Amino acid sequence: MNQPTSPSGGERIVRMEKLNKSFGDLHVLKNIDLEVTPGEVVVIIGASGSGKSTLIRCINGLEEFQQGELEVDGNPLKPYGKATQALQKIRTEVGMVFQQFNLFPHLSVLDNVTLAPMKVRGMDHREATDTAERLLDRVGIADQAAKYPTQLSGGQQQRVAIARALAMEPRLMLFDEPTSALDPEMIGEVLDAMRELANEGMTMLIVTHEMGFAREVADRVIFIHKGEIAEEGPPETIFDSPQAEPTRQFLSRVLKH
Amino acid sequence: MDVTFQFDWQAAFASIPHLLTGIPYTLLISFAGLAIGFLIGILFGLLRISPSRWLRVPAVAYIEVFRGTPVLVQVLFIFYGLPQLLGGPINALVAGIAAIAVNSGAYISEIVRGGVQSIERGQREAGLSLGLSRQQTFRYIIWPQALRRMIPSLGNQGIISIKDTSLFSVIGVGELVRQGQVYIATTFNALEVYLMVAMLYLVITLSLSAALRLLERKGLVGQ
């Protein structure tokens, strides 16, 4: 496969250069440079409204950006990008897990997971079902396959959403505050599923407020402040000896309790 | 003067066989008209929410015109007016079906629009993020959910349109009201016959309500 390479020679799944994005007059992302290598787990932290969700939503084209360069697994996305073939390809190769789960309520758990492989990849029903059952088993909800999403707890729903995204065999997984809508007692089971995924070598880009989890699984932590990357580095550095003032202030606020 | 009116049950029941001959026309106009109206409604309802102004404007115009004028005027226009343009008569049954179609189509367009717009944005985003095309996302994710939410409003519209067909007695379609009028012209039992006519409409609309309740209960599984 033809992979983009950086000057240092490593393969890049995400390459973002001087990316700028505005909502009207509101400049939400400012000159973002970001590279993600295969197998890397990158956690993005920052205050609400800092632009961290918008950042990962640009990667699969749920938000368009106005300036800069973005390449995902070798597929270029253009500013003001409409539904191009490259975008279509990116979406089949990038999985996303949402804060609100966004499961399809009219489909059973199993059908939620088999829909995209069958319609997008042309997988036959038998094979898609086998894959789905294997994935549901992996996230610990094989016994719920025939139920409908609303019959499940929030934690179970989010694990179905993870299985649904994995069914497309993504090269990269995006997590947009996956535990923020969950009751506290259900956060652990979702983080466990994500931790397992990270240990298996999945490339992951995670927006989260779970600092303990970030410290544990991240290879690199990025702190976003007012639409800019204020600081990035290994979790030990960011959490134990943050350099930038905004990072220190943010961490003292969120780690206090 | 001592007027003691006796409701003549015998006359009422005697009219039923004759009235029943109108039912096939009432049902045919209603369901053929509503079926075409549903197709019109899907088309114009979706045009109505199109990002293109050139598609949206004609859809809004259609909806406003046919929702804003009486169905009686519409059928008179089609039956008496259009032949002047076309140069040939229009079958009354066809005129009735066409009037229900364009009239219900305008209302159903708005029902479709509301139904589709009621689906949370996250559903579309989830579909797209899985690699489904916009068309696939609509077909497999948005539409099935929207359709379920539309059932109560569609049922409402169905009942309204069924009753609207009673107006088409004016163009001579042999539907239920027309058959009642014809029967009364020879027997003069207006009270009894119109009561039976009303009962027969009620039988039709209550059956539809019951069918919709069943459909809704079935459709709501998993919602």
mmCIF file of N, CA, C and O in Angstrom, chain B residues 89-124:
data_model
loop_
_atom_site.group_PDB
_atom_site.id
_atom_site.type_symbol
_atom_site.label_atom_id
_atom_site.label_comp_id
_atom_site.label_asym_id
_atom_site.label_seq_id
_atom_site.Cartn_x
_atom_site.Cartn_y
_atom_site.Cartn_z
ATOM 1 N N PRO B 89 -63.480 15.379 -22.041
ATOM 2 C CA PRO B 89 -63.981 15.213 -20.677
ATOM 3 C C PRO B 89 -63.050 14.350 -19.833
ATOM 4 O O PRO B 89 -62.277 13.556 -20.362
ATOM 5 N N ILE B 90 -63.147 14.548 -18.520
ATOM 6 C CA ILE B 90 -62.381 13.728 -17.583
ATOM 7 C C ILE B 90 -63.356 12.862 -16.819
ATOM 8 O O ILE B 90 -64.385 13.344 -16.355
ATOM 9 N N ASN B 91 -63.044 11.603 -16.706
ATOM 10 C CA ASN B 91 -63.856 10.665 -15.947
ATOM 11 C C ASN B 91 -63.963 11.158 -14.496
ATOM 12 O O ASN B 91 -62.979 11.554 -13.894
ATOM 13 N N ALA B 92 -65.182 11.128 -13.935
ATOM 14 C CA ALA B 92 -65.403 11.664 -12.591
ATOM 15 C C ALA B 92 -64.589 10.926 -11.543
ATOM 16 O O ALA B 92 -64.081 11.527 -10.593
ATOM 17 N N LEU B 93 -64.478 9.618 -11.714
ATOM 18 C CA LEU B 93 -63.696 8.817 -10.770
ATOM 19 C C LEU B 93 -62.232 9.254 -10.794
ATOM 20 O O LEU B 93 -61.590 9.442 -9.743
ATOM 21 N N VAL B 94 -61.707 9.446 -12.003
ATOM 22 C CA VAL B 94 -60.317 9.882 -12.156
ATOM 23 C C VAL B 94 -60.131 11.262 -11.528
ATOM 24 O O VAL B 94 -59.145 11.518 -10.830
ATOM 25 N N ALA B 95 -61.113 12.146 -11.757
ATOM 26 C CA ALA B 95 -61.029 13.490 -11.187
ATOM 27 C C ALA B 95 -60.994 13.429 -9.664
ATOM 28 O O ALA B 95 -60.225 14.148 -9.012
ATOM 29 N N GLY B 96 -61.827 12.535 -9.089
ATOM 30 C CA GLY B 96 -61.849 12.384 -7.638
ATOM 31 C C GLY B 96 -60.525 11.886 -7.098
ATOM 32 O O GLY B 96 -59.992 12.423 -6.120
ATOM 33 N N ILE B 97 -59.987 10.846 -7.745
ATOM 34 C CA ILE B 97 -58.699 10.299 -7.308
ATOM 35 C C ILE B 97 -57.610 11.373 -7.403
ATOM 36 O O ILE B 97 -56.801 11.549 -6.491
ATOM 37 N N ALA B 98 -57.635 12.128 -8.521
ATOM 38 C CA ALA B 98 -56.618 13.162 -8.720
ATOM 39 C C ALA B 98 -56.720 14.237 -7.640
ATOM 40 O O ALA B 98 -55.699 14.701 -7.109
ATOM 41 N N ALA B 99 -57.958 14.618 -7.288
ATOM 42 C CA ALA B 99 -58.127 15.668 -6.279
ATOM 43 C C ALA B 99 -57.605 15.213 -4.925
ATOM 44 O O ALA B 99 -56.899 15.956 -4.237
ATOM 45 N N ILE B 100 -57.937 13.965 -4.533
ATOM 46 C CA ILE B 100 -57.414 13.449 -3.254
ATOM 47 C C ILE B 100 -55.895 13.370 -3.311
ATOM 48 O O ILE B 100 -55.191 13.710 -2.350
ATOM 49 N N ALA B 101 -55.367 12.940 -4.465
ATOM 50 C CA ALA B 101 -53.918 12.776 -4.592
ATOM 51 C C ALA B 101 -53.194 14.111 -4.391
ATOM 52 O O ALA B 101 -52.269 14.201 -3.576
ATOM 53 N N VAL B 102 -53.606 15.145 -5.119
ATOM 54 C CA VAL B 102 -52.867 16.410 -5.018
ATOM 55 C C VAL B 102 -53.109 17.096 -3.676
ATOM 56 O O VAL B 102 -52.219 17.750 -3.132
ATOM 57 N N ASN B 103 -54.317 16.910 -3.138
ATOM 58 C CA ASN B 103 -54.613 17.545 -1.857
ATOM 59 C C ASN B 103 -53.889 16.850 -0.702
ATOM 60 O O ASN B 103 -53.173 17.491 0.073
ATOM 61 N N SER B 104 -54.043 15.529 -0.609
ATOM 62 C CA SER B 104 -53.361 14.821 0.482
ATOM 63 C C SER B 104 -51.848 14.897 0.282
ATOM 64 O O SER B 104 -51.094 14.952 1.249
ATOM 65 N N GLY B 105 -51.421 14.925 -0.992
ATOM 66 C CA GLY B 105 -49.987 15.025 -1.286
ATOM 67 C C GLY B 105 -49.360 16.246 -0.643
ATOM 68 O O GLY B 105 -48.236 16.200 -0.138
ATOM 69 N N ALA B 106 -50.088 17.354 -0.644
ATOM 70 C CA ALA B 106 -49.558 18.587 -0.050
ATOM 71 C C ALA B 106 -49.394 18.432 1.464
ATOM 72 O O ALA B 106 -48.358 18.798 2.029
ATOM 73 N N TYR B 107 -50.413 17.854 2.111
ATOM 74 C CA TYR B 107 -50.309 17.653 3.561
ATOM 75 C C TYR B 107 -49.236 16.630 3.901
ATOM 76 O O TYR B 107 -48.476 16.796 4.854
ATOM 77 N N ILE B 108 -49.198 15.539 3.104
ATOM 78 C CA ILE B 108 -48.239 14.475 3.405
ATOM 79 C C ILE B 108 -46.800 14.980 3.196
ATOM 80 O O ILE B 108 -45.886 14.567 3.898
ATOM 81 N N SER B 109 -46.604 15.898 2.262
ATOM 82 C CA SER B 109 -45.269 16.499 2.083
ATOM 83 C C SER B 109 -44.778 17.089 3.398
ATOM 84 O O SER B 109 -43.614 16.920 3.782
ATOM 85 N N GLU B 110 -45.667 17.792 4.082
ATOM 86 C CA GLU B 110 -45.277 18.400 5.353
ATOM 87 C C GLU B 110 -45.063 17.350 6.435
ATOM 88 O O GLU B 110 -44.197 17.492 7.295
ATOM 89 N N ILE B 111 -45.865 16.276 6.380
ATOM 90 C CA ILE B 111 -45.679 15.180 7.345
ATOM 91 C C ILE B 111 -44.310 14.533 7.130
ATOM 92 O O ILE B 111 -43.576 14.263 8.075
ATOM 93 N N VAL B 112 -43.961 14.309 5.852
ATOM 94 C CA VAL B 112 -42.678 13.685 5.523
ATOM 95 C C VAL B 112 -41.526 14.592 5.975
ATOM 96 O O VAL B 112 -40.570 14.146 6.618
ATOM 97 N N ARG B 113 -41.649 15.864 5.667
ATOM 98 C CA ARG B 113 -40.606 16.811 6.070
ATOM 99 C C ARG B 113 -40.409 16.776 7.588
ATOM 100 O O ARG B 113 -39.287 16.643 8.086
ATOM 101 N N GLY B 114 -41.513 16.874 8.320
ATOM 102 C CA GLY B 114 -41.425 16.867 9.781
ATOM 103 C C GLY B 114 -40.817 15.573 10.295
ATOM 104 O O GLY B 114 -39.974 15.581 11.185
ATOM 105 N N GLY B 115 -41.229 14.458 9.711
ATOM 106 C CA GLY B 115 -40.725 13.158 10.145
ATOM 107 C C GLY B 115 -39.228 13.043 9.937
ATOM 108 O O GLY B 115 -38.489 12.644 10.837
ATOM 109 N N VAL B 116 -38.764 13.424 8.755
ATOM 110 C CA VAL B 116 -37.334 13.306 8.440
ATOM 111 C C VAL B 116 -36.522 14.261 9.313
ATOM 112 O O VAL B 116 -35.484 13.901 9.853
ATOM 113 N N GLN B 117 -37.047 15.465 9.489
ATOM 114 C CA GLN B 117 -36.291 16.447 10.288
ATOM 115 C C GLN B 117 -36.273 16.116 11.772
ATOM 116 O O GLN B 117 -35.444 16.633 12.502
ATOM 117 N N SER B 118 -37.198 15.241 12.190
ATOM 118 C CA SER B 118 -37.240 14.912 13.616
ATOM 119 C C SER B 118 -36.151 13.910 14.017
ATOM 120 O O SER B 118 -35.919 13.694 15.192
ATOM 121 N N ILE B 119 -35.498 13.309 13.043
ATOM 122 C CA ILE B 119 -34.466 12.314 13.366
ATOM 123 C C ILE B 119 -33.184 13.040 13.786
ATOM 124 O O ILE B 119 -32.695 13.923 13.076
ATOM 125 N N GLU B 120 -32.647 12.653 14.931
ATOM 126 C CA GLU B 120 -31.487 13.327 15.508
ATOM 127 C C GLU B 120 -30.318 13.332 14.523
ATOM 128 O O GLU B 120 -30.094 12.368 13.801
ATOM 129 N N ARG B 121 -29.551 14.410 14.561
ATOM 130 C CA ARG B 121 -28.416 14.573 13.665
ATOM 131 C C ARG B 121 -27.396 13.445 13.841
ATOM 132 O O ARG B 121 -26.719 13.030 12.906
ATOM 133 N N GLY B 122 -27.291 12.957 15.063
ATOM 134 C CA GLY B 122 -26.323 11.894 15.350
ATOM 135 C C GLY B 122 -26.557 10.623 14.553
ATOM 136 O O GLY B 122 -25.619 9.875 14.287
ATOM 137 N N GLN B 123 -27.793 10.368 14.170
ATOM 138 C CA GLN B 123 -28.096 9.179 13.378
ATOM 139 C C GLN B 123 -27.438 9.265 12.007
ATOM 140 O O GLN B 123 -26.849 8.313 11.512
ATOM 141 N N ARG B 124 -27.543 10.429 11.401
ATOM 142 C CA ARG B 124 -26.937 10.646 10.094
ATOM 143 C C ARG B 124 -25.405 10.560 10.215
ATOM 144 O O ARG B 124 -24.738 9.918 9.402
#
